[in-house]
Short mmCIF file of C-alpha atoms and ligand atoms in Angstrom, two decimals:
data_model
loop_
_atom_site.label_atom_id
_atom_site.label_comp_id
_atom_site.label_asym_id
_atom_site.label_seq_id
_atom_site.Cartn_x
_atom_site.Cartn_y
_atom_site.Cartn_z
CA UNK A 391 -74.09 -288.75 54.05
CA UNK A 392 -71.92 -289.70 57.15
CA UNK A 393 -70.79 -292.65 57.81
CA UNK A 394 -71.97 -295.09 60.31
CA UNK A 395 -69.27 -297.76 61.27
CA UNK A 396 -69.49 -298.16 64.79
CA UNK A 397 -72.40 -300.47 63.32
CA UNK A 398 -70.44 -302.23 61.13
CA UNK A 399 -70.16 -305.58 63.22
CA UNK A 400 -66.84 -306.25 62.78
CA UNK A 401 -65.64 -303.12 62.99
CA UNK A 402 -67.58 -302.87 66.51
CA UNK A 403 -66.49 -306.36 67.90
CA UNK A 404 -62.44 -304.74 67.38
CA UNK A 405 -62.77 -301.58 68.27
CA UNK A 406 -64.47 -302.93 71.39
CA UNK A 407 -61.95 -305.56 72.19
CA UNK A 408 -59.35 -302.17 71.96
CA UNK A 409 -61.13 -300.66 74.82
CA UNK A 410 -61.73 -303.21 77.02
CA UNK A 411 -58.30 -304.65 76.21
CA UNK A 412 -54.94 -303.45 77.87
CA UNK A 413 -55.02 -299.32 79.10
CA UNK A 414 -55.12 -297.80 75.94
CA UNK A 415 -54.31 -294.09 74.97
CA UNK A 416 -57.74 -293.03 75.70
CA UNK A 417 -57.86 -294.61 79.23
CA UNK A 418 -54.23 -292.72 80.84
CA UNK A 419 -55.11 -289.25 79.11
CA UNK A 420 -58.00 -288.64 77.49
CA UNK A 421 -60.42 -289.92 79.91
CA UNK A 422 -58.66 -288.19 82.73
CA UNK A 423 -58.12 -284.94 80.71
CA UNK A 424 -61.53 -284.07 79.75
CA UNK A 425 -62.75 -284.86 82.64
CA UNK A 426 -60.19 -282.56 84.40
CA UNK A 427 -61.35 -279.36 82.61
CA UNK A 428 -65.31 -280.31 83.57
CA UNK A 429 -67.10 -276.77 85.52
CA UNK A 430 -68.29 -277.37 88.77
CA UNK A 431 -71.55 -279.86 87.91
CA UNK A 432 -74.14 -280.33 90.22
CA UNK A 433 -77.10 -279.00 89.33
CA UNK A 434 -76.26 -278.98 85.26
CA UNK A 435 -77.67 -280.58 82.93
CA UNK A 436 -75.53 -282.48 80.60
CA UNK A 437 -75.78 -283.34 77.02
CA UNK A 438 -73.01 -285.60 75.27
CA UNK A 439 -72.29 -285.75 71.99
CA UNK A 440 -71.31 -289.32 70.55
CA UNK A 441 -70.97 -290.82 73.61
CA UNK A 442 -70.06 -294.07 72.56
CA UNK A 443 -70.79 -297.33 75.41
CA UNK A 444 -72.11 -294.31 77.77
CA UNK A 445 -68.58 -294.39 79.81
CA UNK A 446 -69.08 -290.98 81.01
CA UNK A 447 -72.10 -291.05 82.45
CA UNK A 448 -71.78 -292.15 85.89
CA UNK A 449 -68.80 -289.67 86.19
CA UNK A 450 -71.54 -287.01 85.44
CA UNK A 451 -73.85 -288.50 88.26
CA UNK A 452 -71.29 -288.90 90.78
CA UNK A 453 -70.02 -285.32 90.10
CA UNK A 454 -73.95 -283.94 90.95
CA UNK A 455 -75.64 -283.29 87.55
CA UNK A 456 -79.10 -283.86 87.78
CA UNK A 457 -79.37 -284.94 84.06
CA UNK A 458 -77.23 -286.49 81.33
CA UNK A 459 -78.07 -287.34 77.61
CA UNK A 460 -75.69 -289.76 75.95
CA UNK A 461 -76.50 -289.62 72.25
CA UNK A 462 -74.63 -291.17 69.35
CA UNK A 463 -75.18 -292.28 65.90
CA UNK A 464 -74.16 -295.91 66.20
CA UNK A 465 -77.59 -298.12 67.61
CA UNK A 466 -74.85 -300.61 69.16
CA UNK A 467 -73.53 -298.34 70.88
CA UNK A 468 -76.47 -297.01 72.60
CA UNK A 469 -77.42 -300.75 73.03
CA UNK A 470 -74.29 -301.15 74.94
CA UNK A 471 -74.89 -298.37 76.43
CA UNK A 472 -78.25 -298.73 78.35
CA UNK A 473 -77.62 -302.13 79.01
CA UNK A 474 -74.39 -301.04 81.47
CA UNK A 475 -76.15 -297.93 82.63
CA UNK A 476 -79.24 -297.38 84.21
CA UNK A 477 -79.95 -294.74 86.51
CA UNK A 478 -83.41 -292.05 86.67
CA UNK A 479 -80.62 -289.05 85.70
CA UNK A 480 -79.71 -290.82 82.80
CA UNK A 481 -80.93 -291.59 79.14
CA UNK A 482 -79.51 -292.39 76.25
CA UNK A 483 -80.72 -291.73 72.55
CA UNK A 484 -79.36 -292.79 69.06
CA UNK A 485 -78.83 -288.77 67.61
CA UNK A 486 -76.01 -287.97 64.87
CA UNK A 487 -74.60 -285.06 65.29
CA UNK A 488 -75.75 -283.58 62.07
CA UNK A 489 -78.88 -283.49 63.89
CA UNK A 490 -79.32 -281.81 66.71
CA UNK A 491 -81.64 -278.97 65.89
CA UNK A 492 -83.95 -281.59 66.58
CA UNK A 493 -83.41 -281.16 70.56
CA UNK A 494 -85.19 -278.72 72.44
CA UNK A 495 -84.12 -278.85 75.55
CA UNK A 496 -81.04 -276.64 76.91
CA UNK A 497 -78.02 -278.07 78.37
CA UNK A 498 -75.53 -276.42 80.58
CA UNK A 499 -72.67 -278.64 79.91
CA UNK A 500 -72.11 -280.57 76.36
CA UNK A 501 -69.04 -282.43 76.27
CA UNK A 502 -67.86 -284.72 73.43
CA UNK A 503 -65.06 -287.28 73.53
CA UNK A 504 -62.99 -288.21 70.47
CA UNK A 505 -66.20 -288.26 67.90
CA UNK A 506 -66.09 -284.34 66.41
CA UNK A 507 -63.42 -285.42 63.88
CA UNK A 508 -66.37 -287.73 62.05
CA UNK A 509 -68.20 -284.73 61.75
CA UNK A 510 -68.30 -283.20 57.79
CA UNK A 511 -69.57 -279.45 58.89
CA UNK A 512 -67.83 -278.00 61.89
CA UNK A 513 -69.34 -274.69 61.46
CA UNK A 514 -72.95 -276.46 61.74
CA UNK A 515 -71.82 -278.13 64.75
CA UNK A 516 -70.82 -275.22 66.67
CA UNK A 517 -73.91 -273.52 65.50
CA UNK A 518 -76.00 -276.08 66.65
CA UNK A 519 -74.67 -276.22 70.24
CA UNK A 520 -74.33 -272.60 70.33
CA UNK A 521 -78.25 -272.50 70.21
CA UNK A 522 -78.42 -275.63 72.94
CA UNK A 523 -76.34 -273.93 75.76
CA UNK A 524 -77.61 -271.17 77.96
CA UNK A 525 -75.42 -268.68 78.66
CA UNK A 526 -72.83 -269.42 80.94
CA UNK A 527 -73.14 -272.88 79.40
CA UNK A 528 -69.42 -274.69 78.18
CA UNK A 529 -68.48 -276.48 75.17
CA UNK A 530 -65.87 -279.01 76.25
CA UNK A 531 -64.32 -281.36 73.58
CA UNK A 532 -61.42 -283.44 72.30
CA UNK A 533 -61.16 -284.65 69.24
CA UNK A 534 -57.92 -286.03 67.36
CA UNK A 535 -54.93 -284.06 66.97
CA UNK A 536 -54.69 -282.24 63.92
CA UNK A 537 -50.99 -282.73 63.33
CA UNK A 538 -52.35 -286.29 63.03
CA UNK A 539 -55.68 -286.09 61.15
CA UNK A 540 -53.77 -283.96 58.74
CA UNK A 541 -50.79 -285.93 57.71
CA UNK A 542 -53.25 -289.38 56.99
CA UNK A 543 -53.53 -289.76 53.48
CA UNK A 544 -53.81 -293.50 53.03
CA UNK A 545 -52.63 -296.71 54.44
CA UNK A 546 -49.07 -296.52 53.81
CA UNK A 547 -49.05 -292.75 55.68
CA UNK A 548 -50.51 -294.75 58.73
CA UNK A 549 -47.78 -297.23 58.69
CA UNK A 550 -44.19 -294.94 58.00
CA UNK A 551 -44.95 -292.63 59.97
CA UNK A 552 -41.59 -291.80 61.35
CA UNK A 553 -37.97 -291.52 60.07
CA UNK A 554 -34.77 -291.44 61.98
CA UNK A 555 -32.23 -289.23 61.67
CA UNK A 556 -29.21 -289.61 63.88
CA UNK A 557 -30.11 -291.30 67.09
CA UNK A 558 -33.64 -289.43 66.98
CA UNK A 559 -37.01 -290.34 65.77
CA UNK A 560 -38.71 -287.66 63.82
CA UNK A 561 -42.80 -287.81 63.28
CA UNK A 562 -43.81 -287.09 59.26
CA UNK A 563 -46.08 -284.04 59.32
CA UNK A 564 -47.95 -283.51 55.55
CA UNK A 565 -51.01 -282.10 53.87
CA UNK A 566 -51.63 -280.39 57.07
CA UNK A 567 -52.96 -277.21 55.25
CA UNK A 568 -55.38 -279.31 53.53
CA UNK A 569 -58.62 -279.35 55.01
CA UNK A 570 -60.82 -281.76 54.48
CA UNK A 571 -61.98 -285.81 54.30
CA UNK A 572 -59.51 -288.74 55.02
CA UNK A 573 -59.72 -292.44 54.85
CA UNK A 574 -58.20 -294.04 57.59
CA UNK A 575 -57.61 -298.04 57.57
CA UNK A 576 -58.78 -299.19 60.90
CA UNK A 577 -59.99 -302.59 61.86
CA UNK A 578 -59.94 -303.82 57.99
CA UNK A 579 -62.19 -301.31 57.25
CA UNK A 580 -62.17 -297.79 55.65
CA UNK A 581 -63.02 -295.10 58.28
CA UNK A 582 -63.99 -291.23 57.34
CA UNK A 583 -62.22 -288.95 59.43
CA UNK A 584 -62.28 -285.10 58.59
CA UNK A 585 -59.38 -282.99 59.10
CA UNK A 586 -59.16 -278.92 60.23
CA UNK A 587 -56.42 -276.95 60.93
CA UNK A 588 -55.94 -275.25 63.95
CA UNK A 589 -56.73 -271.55 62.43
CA UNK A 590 -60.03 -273.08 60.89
CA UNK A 591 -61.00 -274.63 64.35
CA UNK A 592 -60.03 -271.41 66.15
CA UNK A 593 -61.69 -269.07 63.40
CA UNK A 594 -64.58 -270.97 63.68
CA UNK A 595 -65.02 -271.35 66.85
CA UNK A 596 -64.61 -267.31 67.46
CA UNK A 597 -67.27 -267.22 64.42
CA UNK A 598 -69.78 -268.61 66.42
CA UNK A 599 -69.13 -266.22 69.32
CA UNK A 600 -67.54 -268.77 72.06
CA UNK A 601 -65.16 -267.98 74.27
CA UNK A 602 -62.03 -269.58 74.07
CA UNK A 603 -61.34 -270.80 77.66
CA UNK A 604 -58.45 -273.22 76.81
CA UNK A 605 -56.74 -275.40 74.53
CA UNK A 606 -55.10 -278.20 75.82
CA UNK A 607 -52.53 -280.52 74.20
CA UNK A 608 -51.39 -282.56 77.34
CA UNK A 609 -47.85 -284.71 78.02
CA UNK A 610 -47.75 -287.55 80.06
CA UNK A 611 -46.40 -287.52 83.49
CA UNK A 612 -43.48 -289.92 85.26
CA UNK A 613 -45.42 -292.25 87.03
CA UNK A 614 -47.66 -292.27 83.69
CA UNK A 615 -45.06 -292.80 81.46
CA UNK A 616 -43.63 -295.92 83.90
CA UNK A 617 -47.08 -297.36 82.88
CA UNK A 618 -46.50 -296.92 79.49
CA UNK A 619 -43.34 -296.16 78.11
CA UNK A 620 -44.96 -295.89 74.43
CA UNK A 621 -46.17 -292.60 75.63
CA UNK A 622 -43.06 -290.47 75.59
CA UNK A 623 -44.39 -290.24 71.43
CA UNK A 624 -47.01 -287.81 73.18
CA UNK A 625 -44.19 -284.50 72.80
CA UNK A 626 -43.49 -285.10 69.42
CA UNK A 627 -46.92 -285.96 68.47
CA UNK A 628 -49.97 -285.80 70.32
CA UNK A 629 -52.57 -288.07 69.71
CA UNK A 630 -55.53 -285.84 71.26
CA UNK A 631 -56.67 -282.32 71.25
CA UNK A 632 -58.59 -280.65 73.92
CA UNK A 633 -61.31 -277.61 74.18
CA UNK A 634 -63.07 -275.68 76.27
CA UNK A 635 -65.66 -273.31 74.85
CA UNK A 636 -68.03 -270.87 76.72
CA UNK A 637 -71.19 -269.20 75.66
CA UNK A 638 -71.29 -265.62 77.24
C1 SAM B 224 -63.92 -293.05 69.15
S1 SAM B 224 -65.57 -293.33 69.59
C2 SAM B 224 -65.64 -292.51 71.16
C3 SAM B 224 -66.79 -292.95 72.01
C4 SAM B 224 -66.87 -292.29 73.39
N1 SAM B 224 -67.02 -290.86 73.27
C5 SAM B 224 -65.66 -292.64 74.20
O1 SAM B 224 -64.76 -291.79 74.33
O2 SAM B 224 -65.59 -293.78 74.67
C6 SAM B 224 -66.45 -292.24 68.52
C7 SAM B 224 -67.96 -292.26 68.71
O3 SAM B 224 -68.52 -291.24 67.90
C8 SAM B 224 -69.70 -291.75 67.31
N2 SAM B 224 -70.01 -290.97 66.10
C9 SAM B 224 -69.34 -290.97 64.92
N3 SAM B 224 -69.93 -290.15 64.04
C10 SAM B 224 -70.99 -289.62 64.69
C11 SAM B 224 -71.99 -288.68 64.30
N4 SAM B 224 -72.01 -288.16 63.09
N5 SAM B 224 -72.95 -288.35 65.22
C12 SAM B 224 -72.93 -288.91 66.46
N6 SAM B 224 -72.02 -289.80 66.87
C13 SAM B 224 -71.04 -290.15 66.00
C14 SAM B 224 -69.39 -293.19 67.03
O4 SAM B 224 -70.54 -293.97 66.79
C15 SAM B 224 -68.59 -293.58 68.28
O5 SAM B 224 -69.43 -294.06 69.30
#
């Protein structure tokens, strides 16, 4: 059974406060990133896969699709969402991801931001949006890094999760060849992530027939890391991991 805590309310009220707060992580690259590796749009059809407050969507509609389905498990969310987006292109629907052999419709684009790691079967997943896209039609994702889903194992993990030696920091990397659940403390509560190594995502990916296009596992820039120092921890240990898929 998945879990559901974006509708937890505390959980929702923090996680909120995170992203409206000061530019986080997700603002300076992964926002920009995914959006960079987006296909020329206008004219597609775009379906998006936990979609969170529906931040994407006028990106989508600026960019020329002429439709865009934000879907996501968590009914505040999607709350959140329609009431800061409202446009004829765009609708928004409370789907998990476990479920979308319940669509009919084809889209040429479906994107997903940061939500794949919360998902139990991969191999379902890919299967499902294999069947969704025509062909010609991308798969374009990030999700968390692995060499940081991986090395979670419980609270204390999430805390030390450096050493020093010399004048350098080094980043603790464990139980990355372990694939599987973790529990991550976040917000005071406990949140199920799922961890894959890169040869299972890449394996299964080529499984289910995509073409690779491109991994991406982006550093920050000068001017970006003027804006936030923190971010120089991005080349020892990213915090995101990017895909592009293609149905041929
Ligand atoms: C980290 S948030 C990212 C939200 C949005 N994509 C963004 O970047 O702002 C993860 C989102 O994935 C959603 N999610 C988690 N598990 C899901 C599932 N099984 N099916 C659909 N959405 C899910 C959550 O409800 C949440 O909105």
């Amino acid at each position: 059974m998945e879990q559901n805590i974006y509708d937890n309310a505390h959980f929702f009220k923090e996680y909120q406060a995170m992203r409206k707060g000061t530019l986080s992580a997700n603002d300076l690259i992964e926002i920009p990133e995914i959006r960079l590796m987006m296909p020329d749009l206008s004219g597609k059809r775009v379906l998006e896969l936990g979609c969170g407050a529906g931040g994407n969507a006028s990106f989508f509609i600026e960019k020329g699709a002429s439709f865009y389905l934000g879907t996501d498990i968590s009914v505040n969310m999607i709350n959140e969402a329609k009431n800061s987006f409202e446009n004829e292109k765009v609708s928004f629907q409370v789907l998990k991801m476990e479920d979308l052999s319940t669509l009919q419709e084809q889209f040429d684009v479906i994107i997903s931001s940061l939500a794949i790691h919360y998902v139990a079967d991969f191999d379902k997943l890919c299967k499902d949006v294999y069947r969704l896209l025509p062909k010609e039609g991308y798969f374009i994702f990030s999700q968390e890094h692995p060499i940081g889903t991986g090395t979670i194992l419980n609270e204390e993990c999430q805390k030390e999760d450096k050493t020093k030696i010399g004048d350098k920091e080094y980043y603790l990397v464990s139980n990355y060849n372990e694939n599987g659940k973790r529990i991550v403390d976040w917000n005071d509560c406990k949140v199920v992530k799922y961890h894959r190594n890169f040869s299972y995502l890449i394996n299964t990916i080529l499984l289910n027939q995509f073409k690779i296009v491109e991994f991406r596992e982006p550093t920050p820039s000068e001017e970006l890391l003027k804006i936030k120092p923190k971010l120089k921890n991005q080349f020892d240990k990213p915090y995101f991991l990017f895909v592009s898929l293609k149905k041929e």
